[in-house]
Amino acid sequence: MKLVFLLLLSMSCISHGKTQITSIFSFGGSYADTGNLLILGSLNQTSSPVVSGNPPYGMNFFHHPTGRCSDGRLIVDFIAQAFDLPFLPAYLAHNGSFQHGTNFAVAGATGLDYSFFVKENIAPPGLLNITLNVQLEWFREMKPSLCTSMESCRKLFNKSLVIVGEFGLNDFRVAMLGGKTVAKIKSYIPSIVKVISNAIERLISEGALNIVVQENVPCGCLPLILSLHQSKNEADYEPETGCLRKFNELSLYQNKLLHDVVNQFRLKYPHVRLIIVEYYRPITDIIKSPEQFGFIETPLRVCCGGGDQNNYKRCGDPGVSPCQNSSAYLNWDGVHITEAAARFIAQGWLRGSYADPPILASDYSREEDPVLVLPTTGSGQDLDDA
C-alpha cells in the first residue's frame, strides 16, 4: 500500500510539474532550429539555398519541409510536447504571439562572435551573423512584449524553460573551413565555453530560473566529418565506435569545461535550476549498440544522401533520395540525427540518465527544487502525442 501511495504521489508531481512550465525559449544551432535559417534565406536572396526547405526534410511527422534539419521532429519539439505546449515558432516568423515561448536557434549559428572569425581571418564568404550573442539580443528585444517589470518577469520565467543549445560544432566547422588544425581549434574551446558561460549569466540576470544547458555532439562521429577527413591509419579511429578520435576529443574537452561551468554556477546561483544534458553519450551509446536501442541500420550510415562509404551527399539537393525507413537510422543527413534518434535522446533528457537532473524531475511550481521519484512505466507515451 505504501508503494502504491508513493507511485501515485510521484505521478501527480510529474503531472503538476508539466503543467507549471508555460513557455520555452530556445537558443542554438541546427539541432534546434525550427525555421529561422529558412526565413533568413528567403530574406537574403544572395545566400546559398537552404536545403532544409526542400523535400525530403520533414517527410515523416510534418510531411513537408519546415526548416528543421530532420525527417521530422527535433528534441526541442519533444520537450515542448512533454510539457503539453505547442511546437516553438521560429522567432523570425514574427507571428505576433510569444505566449508559449519561441525559438531563437538558427542552423549554422556559432558561439563565438563574427568578429572573432574575422580577426582569425577564417570568416568564409556568406557567413551569417547569427551567433549566440545575436540570439540573446533577439531575446532582449522580445522580452518587453511579455513582461514589463522585474516582478512580472520573475513570475513569467519561474514558469519558463530556457534551453541553451549545442554551440561549438559550428565554431569547429568554420575553423576547419578556414584551414585551422585540430590543435588550433582546441585553443578556441575555452573562448567558446566562456561565451556560453556569459550567456547563462546574462539569462539569469534577465530573470531565467530554469535553464537547460546542452553538451556538444561527438563531432568525430558525424558522417560528414568521417567523409571529409578519411584516414588510412587505423589508430585515428576509435575501435569501439569507428569515429575519428581527434575530433571527438574536441567535443569531450568542451563538454568537460561546460560541466565545470554548470557546477560552479549551481554554487553561485542556488536559486536557479541548472540542468546539463548530454549529446555525446547517447549518440555514442547508439553507435556502440544500435540494436539495443532500436536502430537496426549501420549507425554511421546516412539515411538521406549517397556517395562514399558513409553514404554522404547533401540531402535536399536534386537527385538525392532518402532511405525507406528513417526510424532505423541514427543519422539523417550526415550532420543531423533522425526524428527517431531525437525521440530517444529527448526521453533520456526528460526522464533518464542523459541529464543532470532529468528535466521532468523538478517541480517548477516552487522556488525550491525537490528531486521527485519518477515512475518507471509509461515513459514514452506523451512524447508521441502530436
Coordinates of C-alpha atoms in Angstrom, one line a residue:
M1 CA 0.0 0.0 0.0
K2 CA 2.9 2.4 0.8
L3 CA 4.5 1.6 -2.6
V4 CA 1.2 2.4 -4.4
F5 CA 0.9 5.7 -2.5
L6 CA 4.4 6.7 -3.4
L7 CA 3.9 5.8 -7.0
L8 CA 0.6 7.8 -7.2
L9 CA 2.3 10.7 -5.4
S10 CA 5.2 10.7 -7.9
M11 CA 2.9 10.6 -10.9
S12 CA 0.8 13.5 -9.5
C13 CA 4.0 15.5 -9.1
I14 CA 5.0 14.8 -12.7
S15 CA 1.7 16.0 -14.0
H16 CA 1.9 19.0 -11.8
G17 CA 5.4 19.8 -12.9
K18 CA 4.4 19.5 -16.6
T19 CA 1.6 22.0 -16.3
Q20 CA 3.7 24.5 -14.5
I21 CA 6.1 25.2 -17.4
T22 CA 4.1 27.6 -19.5
S23 CA 6.7 28.7 -22.1
I24 CA 10.0 27.6 -23.6
F25 CA 12.7 29.8 -25.0
S26 CA 15.4 28.0 -27.1
F27 CA 18.8 29.1 -28.3
G28 CA 21.1 27.1 -30.5
G29 CA 22.1 25.9 -34.0
S30 CA 20.7 23.4 -36.5
Y31 CA 19.9 20.8 -33.9
A32 CA 17.2 23.1 -32.5
D33 CA 16.3 25.4 -35.5
T34 CA 12.6 25.3 -36.3
G35 CA 12.7 27.6 -39.3
N36 CA 14.8 30.7 -38.6
L37 CA 17.5 29.9 -41.2
L38 CA 14.8 29.2 -43.8
I39 CA 13.3 32.6 -43.2
L40 CA 16.7 34.3 -43.3
G41 CA 17.4 32.5 -46.6
S42 CA 14.2 33.9 -48.1
L43 CA 15.1 37.4 -46.9
N44 CA 18.7 37.2 -48.2
Q45 CA 18.5 36.1 -51.8
T46 CA 22.2 36.2 -52.2
S47 CA 22.8 33.4 -49.7
S48 CA 23.1 29.8 -50.7
P49 CA 19.9 27.8 -50.9
V50 CA 18.6 26.4 -47.6
V51 CA 18.3 22.7 -48.2
S52 CA 16.2 22.1 -45.1
G53 CA 13.4 23.9 -47.0
N54 CA 13.4 21.2 -49.7
P55 CA 12.0 17.7 -49.6
P56 CA 12.6 15.1 -48.1
Y57 CA 13.2 17.2 -45.0
G58 CA 10.2 16.9 -42.7
M59 CA 8.9 13.9 -44.6
N60 CA 7.8 11.8 -41.6
F61 CA 5.9 13.9 -39.0
F62 CA 5.1 17.2 -40.7
H63 CA 5.0 15.6 -44.3
H64 CA 6.6 18.8 -45.7
P65 CA 9.8 20.8 -45.1
T66 CA 9.6 23.2 -42.1
G67 CA 13.2 24.3 -41.9
R68 CA 14.1 21.7 -39.4
C69 CA 17.2 19.7 -40.2
S70 CA 15.5 16.4 -39.7
D71 CA 13.0 14.0 -41.3
G72 CA 10.5 15.1 -38.5
R73 CA 10.6 16.4 -35.0
L74 CA 13.6 17.7 -33.1
I75 CA 14.5 17.2 -29.4
V76 CA 13.0 20.7 -28.6
D77 CA 9.7 19.5 -30.2
F78 CA 9.6 16.5 -27.9
I79 CA 10.4 18.7 -24.9
A80 CA 7.5 21.0 -25.8
Q81 CA 5.2 18.1 -26.1
A82 CA 6.2 16.7 -22.7
F83 CA 5.0 20.0 -21.2
D84 CA 1.8 20.0 -23.3
L85 CA 3.0 23.1 -25.1
P86 CA 2.8 23.8 -28.9
F87 CA 5.9 23.5 -31.0
L88 CA 8.1 26.6 -30.7
P89 CA 7.6 29.0 -33.5
A90 CA 10.8 30.4 -35.2
Y91 CA 11.4 33.8 -33.7
L92 CA 11.9 35.4 -37.2
A93 CA 8.4 34.3 -38.2
H94 CA 7.1 37.2 -36.1
N95 CA 3.7 35.6 -35.6
G96 CA 2.9 38.2 -33.0
S97 CA 2.5 35.8 -30.1
F98 CA 5.3 34.5 -27.8
Q99 CA 2.9 33.5 -25.1
H100 CA 4.3 29.9 -25.0
G101 CA 7.8 30.9 -25.9
T102 CA 9.8 31.0 -29.1
N103 CA 12.9 29.5 -30.8
F104 CA 15.9 31.8 -31.5
A105 CA 18.0 28.9 -32.7
V106 CA 19.5 29.2 -36.2
A107 CA 21.2 26.5 -38.2
G108 CA 24.8 27.4 -38.6
A109 CA 24.9 29.6 -35.5
T110 CA 28.3 29.8 -33.7
G111 CA 29.0 30.5 -30.1
L112 CA 31.9 32.8 -31.0
D113 CA 31.1 36.2 -32.4
Y114 CA 31.5 37.0 -36.1
S115 CA 34.3 39.4 -35.2
F116 CA 36.4 36.6 -33.7
F117 CA 36.4 34.8 -37.1
V118 CA 37.2 38.0 -38.9
K119 CA 40.2 38.5 -36.5
E120 CA 41.4 35.0 -37.1
N121 CA 41.0 35.5 -40.9
I122 CA 38.7 32.5 -41.2
A123 CA 35.3 34.1 -41.8
P124 CA 34.1 32.4 -45.0
P125 CA 32.1 34.4 -47.6
G126 CA 28.4 34.4 -46.7
L127 CA 28.9 33.6 -43.0
L128 CA 25.7 35.0 -41.4
N129 CA 26.0 36.9 -38.1
I130 CA 23.7 34.6 -36.2
T131 CA 25.8 34.0 -33.1
L132 CA 24.7 33.2 -29.6
N133 CA 25.0 36.9 -28.7
V134 CA 22.8 37.9 -31.6
Q135 CA 20.2 35.4 -30.4
L136 CA 20.4 36.9 -26.9
E137 CA 19.8 40.4 -28.4
W138 CA 16.6 39.0 -30.1
F139 CA 15.6 37.7 -26.6
R140 CA 16.2 41.1 -25.1
E141 CA 14.2 42.8 -27.8
M142 CA 11.3 40.4 -27.4
K143 CA 11.2 40.4 -23.6
P144 CA 9.2 43.7 -23.1
S145 CA 6.3 42.2 -25.1
L146 CA 6.0 39.6 -22.3
C147 CA 6.8 41.4 -19.1
T148 CA 7.5 45.0 -18.1
S149 CA 8.7 44.8 -14.5
M150 CA 11.1 42.8 -12.5
E151 CA 8.3 41.1 -10.6
S152 CA 6.3 40.3 -13.7
C153 CA 9.4 38.9 -15.4
R154 CA 10.2 36.8 -12.3
K155 CA 6.7 35.3 -12.4
L156 CA 7.0 34.6 -16.1
F157 CA 10.4 33.0 -16.0
N158 CA 9.7 31.0 -12.9
K159 CA 7.4 29.0 -15.2
S160 CA 9.6 29.2 -18.3
L161 CA 12.2 26.7 -19.5
V162 CA 15.2 28.3 -21.2
I163 CA 17.3 26.0 -23.4
V164 CA 20.9 26.9 -24.4
G165 CA 21.8 24.7 -27.3
E166 CA 24.7 22.8 -28.8
F167 CA 27.1 25.7 -29.6
G168 CA 30.6 24.7 -30.6
L169 CA 30.0 22.4 -33.6
N170 CA 29.6 25.2 -36.0
D171 CA 32.6 27.0 -34.5
F172 CA 34.7 23.9 -35.2
R173 CA 33.2 23.8 -38.8
V174 CA 34.1 27.4 -39.6
A175 CA 37.6 26.9 -38.2
M176 CA 38.1 23.7 -40.3
L177 CA 36.9 25.5 -43.4
G178 CA 39.5 28.2 -42.6
G179 CA 42.2 25.5 -42.6
K180 CA 42.9 25.5 -38.9
T181 CA 44.5 22.5 -37.3
V182 CA 42.8 20.4 -34.6
A183 CA 45.3 21.8 -32.0
K184 CA 44.4 25.4 -33.0
I185 CA 40.7 24.6 -32.8
K186 CA 41.2 23.2 -29.4
S187 CA 42.7 26.5 -28.3
Y188 CA 39.4 28.2 -29.2
I189 CA 37.3 26.0 -27.0
P190 CA 37.8 27.9 -23.7
S191 CA 36.6 31.0 -25.6
I192 CA 33.5 29.1 -26.8
V193 CA 32.7 27.9 -23.3
K194 CA 33.2 31.5 -22.0
V195 CA 30.6 32.8 -24.4
I196 CA 28.2 30.1 -23.3
S197 CA 29.0 30.9 -19.7
N198 CA 28.4 34.6 -20.2
A199 CA 25.1 33.8 -21.9
I200 CA 23.9 31.7 -19.0
E201 CA 24.7 34.5 -16.6
R202 CA 23.0 37.1 -18.8
L203 CA 19.9 34.9 -19.0
I204 CA 19.9 34.6 -15.2
S205 CA 20.2 38.4 -14.9
E206 CA 17.2 38.7 -17.2
G207 CA 15.2 36.5 -14.8
A208 CA 15.6 33.0 -16.1
L209 CA 15.3 30.4 -13.3
N210 CA 15.1 27.1 -15.2
I211 CA 17.9 26.6 -17.6
V212 CA 18.9 23.6 -19.7
V213 CA 22.5 23.6 -21.0
Q214 CA 23.3 21.2 -23.8
E215 CA 26.6 19.5 -24.5
N216 CA 28.3 19.4 -27.9
V217 CA 27.8 16.4 -30.1
P218 CA 30.6 13.9 -30.8
C219 CA 31.7 15.6 -34.0
G220 CA 34.1 12.8 -34.8
C221 CA 31.1 10.6 -35.4
L222 CA 29.4 12.8 -37.9
P223 CA 29.4 11.1 -41.4
L224 CA 30.3 14.4 -43.0
I225 CA 33.5 14.7 -40.8
L226 CA 34.2 11.0 -41.5
S227 CA 33.9 11.6 -45.2
L228 CA 36.0 14.8 -45.4
H229 CA 38.8 13.5 -43.0
Q230 CA 39.2 9.9 -44.0
S231 CA 42.4 8.3 -42.8
K232 CA 44.3 5.2 -43.7
N233 CA 45.7 5.0 -40.2
E234 CA 43.5 2.7 -38.0
A235 CA 44.9 4.4 -34.9
D236 CA 43.0 7.6 -35.9
Y237 CA 39.7 5.8 -35.3
E238 CA 38.1 4.7 -32.0
P239 CA 37.8 0.9 -32.2
E240 CA 34.6 0.9 -30.2
T241 CA 32.8 3.4 -32.4
G242 CA 34.6 3.9 -35.7
C243 CA 34.6 7.6 -35.1
L244 CA 37.6 9.9 -35.6
R245 CA 39.4 10.2 -32.3
K246 CA 40.9 13.7 -32.6
F247 CA 37.6 15.3 -33.4
N248 CA 35.8 13.5 -30.6
E249 CA 38.4 14.7 -28.2
L250 CA 37.5 18.3 -29.1
S251 CA 33.9 17.6 -28.1
L252 CA 34.9 15.9 -24.9
Y253 CA 37.2 18.8 -23.9
Q254 CA 34.4 21.3 -24.5
N255 CA 31.9 19.2 -22.6
K256 CA 34.2 18.8 -19.6
L257 CA 34.7 22.6 -19.4
L258 CA 30.9 23.1 -19.8
H259 CA 30.2 20.7 -16.9
D260 CA 32.6 22.6 -14.8
V261 CA 30.8 25.9 -15.5
V262 CA 27.4 24.5 -14.7
N263 CA 28.7 23.1 -11.4
Q264 CA 30.2 26.5 -10.5
F265 CA 27.0 28.3 -11.3
R266 CA 25.0 25.9 -9.1
L267 CA 27.0 27.2 -6.2
K268 CA 26.9 30.8 -7.3
Y269 CA 23.2 30.8 -8.2
P270 CA 21.5 28.3 -5.8
H271 CA 18.0 29.7 -6.7
V272 CA 18.4 28.8 -10.4
R273 CA 17.6 25.3 -11.6
L274 CA 20.6 24.4 -13.9
I275 CA 20.2 21.2 -15.9
I276 CA 23.0 19.9 -18.1
V277 CA 22.0 17.4 -20.8
E278 CA 24.2 15.1 -22.8
Y279 CA 24.6 14.6 -26.6
Y280 CA 27.9 12.7 -26.5
R281 CA 26.9 9.7 -24.5
P282 CA 23.5 8.9 -26.1
I283 CA 24.9 9.2 -29.6
T284 CA 27.9 7.0 -28.9
D285 CA 25.7 4.5 -27.0
I286 CA 23.6 4.1 -30.1
I287 CA 26.8 3.7 -32.3
K288 CA 28.2 1.0 -30.0
S289 CA 24.9 -1.0 -29.6
P290 CA 22.4 0.2 -32.2
E291 CA 20.0 -2.7 -32.0
Q292 CA 19.8 -2.4 -28.2
F293 CA 18.1 1.0 -28.8
G294 CA 16.0 0.1 -31.8
F295 CA 18.4 1.3 -34.6
I296 CA 18.9 -1.6 -37.0
E297 CA 20.8 0.2 -39.8
T298 CA 24.6 0.7 -39.6
P299 CA 24.9 3.6 -37.2
L300 CA 27.4 5.7 -39.1
R301 CA 25.5 5.4 -42.4
V302 CA 23.3 8.3 -43.6
C303 CA 19.6 8.0 -44.4
C304 CA 19.3 10.9 -46.8
G305 CA 22.4 11.0 -49.1
G306 CA 24.6 8.9 -51.3
G307 CA 28.2 8.7 -52.3
D308 CA 31.1 7.3 -50.2
Q309 CA 31.1 4.5 -47.7
N310 CA 29.3 6.7 -45.1
N311 CA 26.5 7.3 -47.7
Y312 CA 27.1 11.1 -47.5
K313 CA 25.9 13.5 -50.1
R314 CA 23.9 16.7 -49.4
C315 CA 20.3 15.9 -48.6
G316 CA 17.8 18.2 -50.3
D317 CA 19.8 18.5 -53.4
P318 CA 18.3 17.3 -56.7
G319 CA 18.6 13.5 -57.2
V320 CA 19.3 12.8 -53.5
S321 CA 16.8 10.4 -52.1
P322 CA 16.1 9.3 -48.5
C323 CA 16.2 5.7 -47.2
Q324 CA 13.0 3.7 -46.9
N325 CA 12.8 3.6 -43.1
S326 CA 14.5 6.5 -41.4
S327 CA 13.4 5.3 -38.0
A328 CA 16.1 2.6 -38.3
Y329 CA 18.8 5.2 -38.7
L330 CA 20.7 7.4 -36.3
N331 CA 22.0 9.8 -38.9
W332 CA 19.6 11.7 -41.1
D333 CA 21.8 13.8 -43.5
G334 CA 25.4 13.4 -42.4
V335 CA 25.3 16.1 -39.7
H336 CA 21.9 15.8 -38.0
I337 CA 20.1 13.0 -36.3
T338 CA 16.8 11.4 -37.3
E339 CA 13.5 12.0 -35.5
A340 CA 13.8 8.5 -34.0
A341 CA 17.2 9.4 -32.5
A342 CA 15.8 12.8 -31.3
R343 CA 13.0 10.9 -29.5
F344 CA 15.4 8.6 -27.8
I345 CA 17.7 11.4 -26.6
A346 CA 14.7 13.5 -25.5
Q347 CA 13.5 10.7 -23.3
G348 CA 16.9 10.5 -21.8
W349 CA 16.9 14.2 -21.1
L350 CA 13.3 14.3 -19.8
R351 CA 13.3 11.2 -17.6
G352 CA 16.5 9.2 -17.9
S353 CA 20.2 9.1 -17.3
Y354 CA 21.4 11.6 -20.0
A355 CA 20.5 14.7 -17.9
D356 CA 21.7 16.0 -14.5
P357 CA 19.0 16.1 -13.2
P358 CA 16.3 14.9 -15.6
I359 CA 14.2 17.8 -16.9
L360 CA 10.9 16.3 -15.5
A361 CA 12.5 15.6 -12.1
S362 CA 11.8 19.2 -11.0
D363 CA 8.7 20.8 -9.5
Y364 CA 8.6 24.1 -11.4
S365 CA 5.8 25.4 -9.4
R366 CA 8.0 26.1 -6.4
E367 CA 11.1 28.2 -5.6
E368 CA 12.6 25.1 -4.0
D369 CA 13.8 22.3 -6.3
P370 CA 12.9 18.9 -4.7
V371 CA 14.0 15.8 -6.5
L372 CA 10.9 13.7 -7.2
V373 CA 10.7 10.0 -7.7
L374 CA 9.6 9.1 -11.3
P375 CA 7.7 6.0 -12.2
T376 CA 9.5 3.6 -14.4
T377 CA 6.5 2.7 -16.6
G378 CA 4.7 4.6 -19.3
S379 CA 7.8 6.6 -20.1
G380 CA 7.3 7.5 -23.7
Q381 CA 3.6 7.8 -24.4
D382 CA 3.1 11.5 -24.1
L383 CA 6.1 12.2 -26.5
D384 CA 4.2 10.7 -29.4
D385 CA 1.1 12.7 -28.9
A386 CA 1.0 15.2 -31.7

